[in-house]
Coordinates of C-alpha atoms in Angstrom, one line a residue:
M622 CA 36.0 -4.8 -12.6
G623 CA 37.3 -7.8 -14.7
R624 CA 35.1 -9.6 -17.5
T625 CA 34.0 -12.6 -15.2
A626 CA 33.0 -9.6 -12.5
L627 CA 30.7 -7.9 -15.4
R628 CA 29.2 -11.2 -16.4
A629 CA 28.2 -11.9 -12.7
V630 CA 26.8 -8.5 -12.4
G631 CA 24.8 -8.9 -15.6
T632 CA 23.6 -12.6 -15.0
N633 CA 22.2 -11.2 -11.7
R634 CA 20.3 -8.3 -12.8
F635 CA 19.1 -10.6 -15.5
R636 CA 17.8 -13.2 -13.0
R637 CA 15.9 -10.1 -10.8
I638 CA 14.2 -9.0 -13.9
V639 CA 13.0 -12.4 -14.8
R640 CA 12.2 -13.2 -11.2
E641 CA 10.3 -9.5 -10.8
I642 CA 8.3 -9.9 -14.4
S643 CA 7.4 -13.4 -13.2
W644 CA 6.3 -11.9 -9.7
Y645 CA 4.2 -9.3 -11.6
W646 CA 2.3 -11.7 -14.0
G647 CA 1.9 -14.0 -11.5
T648 CA -0.1 -11.4 -9.5
L649 CA -1.7 -10.2 -12.4
M650 CA -2.9 -13.6 -13.5
G651 CA -4.3 -14.5 -9.9
D652 CA -1.6 -16.7 -8.7
T653 CA -1.7 -15.5 -5.3
H654 CA -5.5 -15.3 -4.8
Y655 CA -5.8 -18.7 -3.3
R656 CA -2.7 -18.0 -1.1
R657 CA -4.1 -14.7 0.3
Y658 CA -7.2 -16.3 0.9
L659 CA -5.7 -18.9 3.3
E660 CA -4.0 -16.5 5.0
Y661 CA -7.0 -14.3 5.7
R662 CA -9.1 -17.1 6.6
Q663 CA -6.6 -18.6 8.9
R664 CA -6.4 -15.2 10.7
A665 CA -9.8 -13.9 10.5
H666 CA -11.6 -17.1 11.3
P667 CA -9.2 -19.7 12.7
G668 CA -10.4 -23.2 13.0
E669 CA -13.2 -22.9 10.5
P670 CA -12.9 -25.2 7.4
L671 CA -11.1 -23.9 4.3
L672 CA -12.3 -24.5 0.7
S673 CA -10.3 -26.4 -1.3
E674 CA -8.3 -24.8 -3.9
R675 CA -10.5 -26.1 -6.7
D676 CA -13.6 -25.1 -4.7
Y677 CA -12.1 -21.8 -4.1
W678 CA -11.8 -21.0 -7.8
R679 CA -15.2 -22.4 -8.8
Q680 CA -17.2 -20.1 -6.0
R681 CA -14.8 -17.1 -6.8
H682 CA -15.9 -17.3 -10.9
S683 CA -19.2 -18.2 -10.1
T684 CA -19.8 -15.1 -7.7
D685 CA -17.5 -12.7 -9.9
G686 CA -19.6 -12.2 -13.0
G687 CA -18.6 -8.5 -13.5
A688 CA -14.9 -8.9 -14.5
R689 CA -16.0 -11.2 -17.8
C690 CA -16.5 -10.2 -21.3
C691 CA -19.1 -13.0 -21.8

């Protein structure tokens, strides 16, 4: 394997690792919560109105008091 091929393999591996860390961090921080909410509501309650992302987060934080420290 030549130097260029090794560099390409290393670059691809690095990109994959960055992508996986980004996915993990986003999931950990709740970036997918609203998307999952939309998917669930459309599947389980089609035709009913959906909360805006802002209202979703407001409602989620006002009802989920057990996860906060203060």
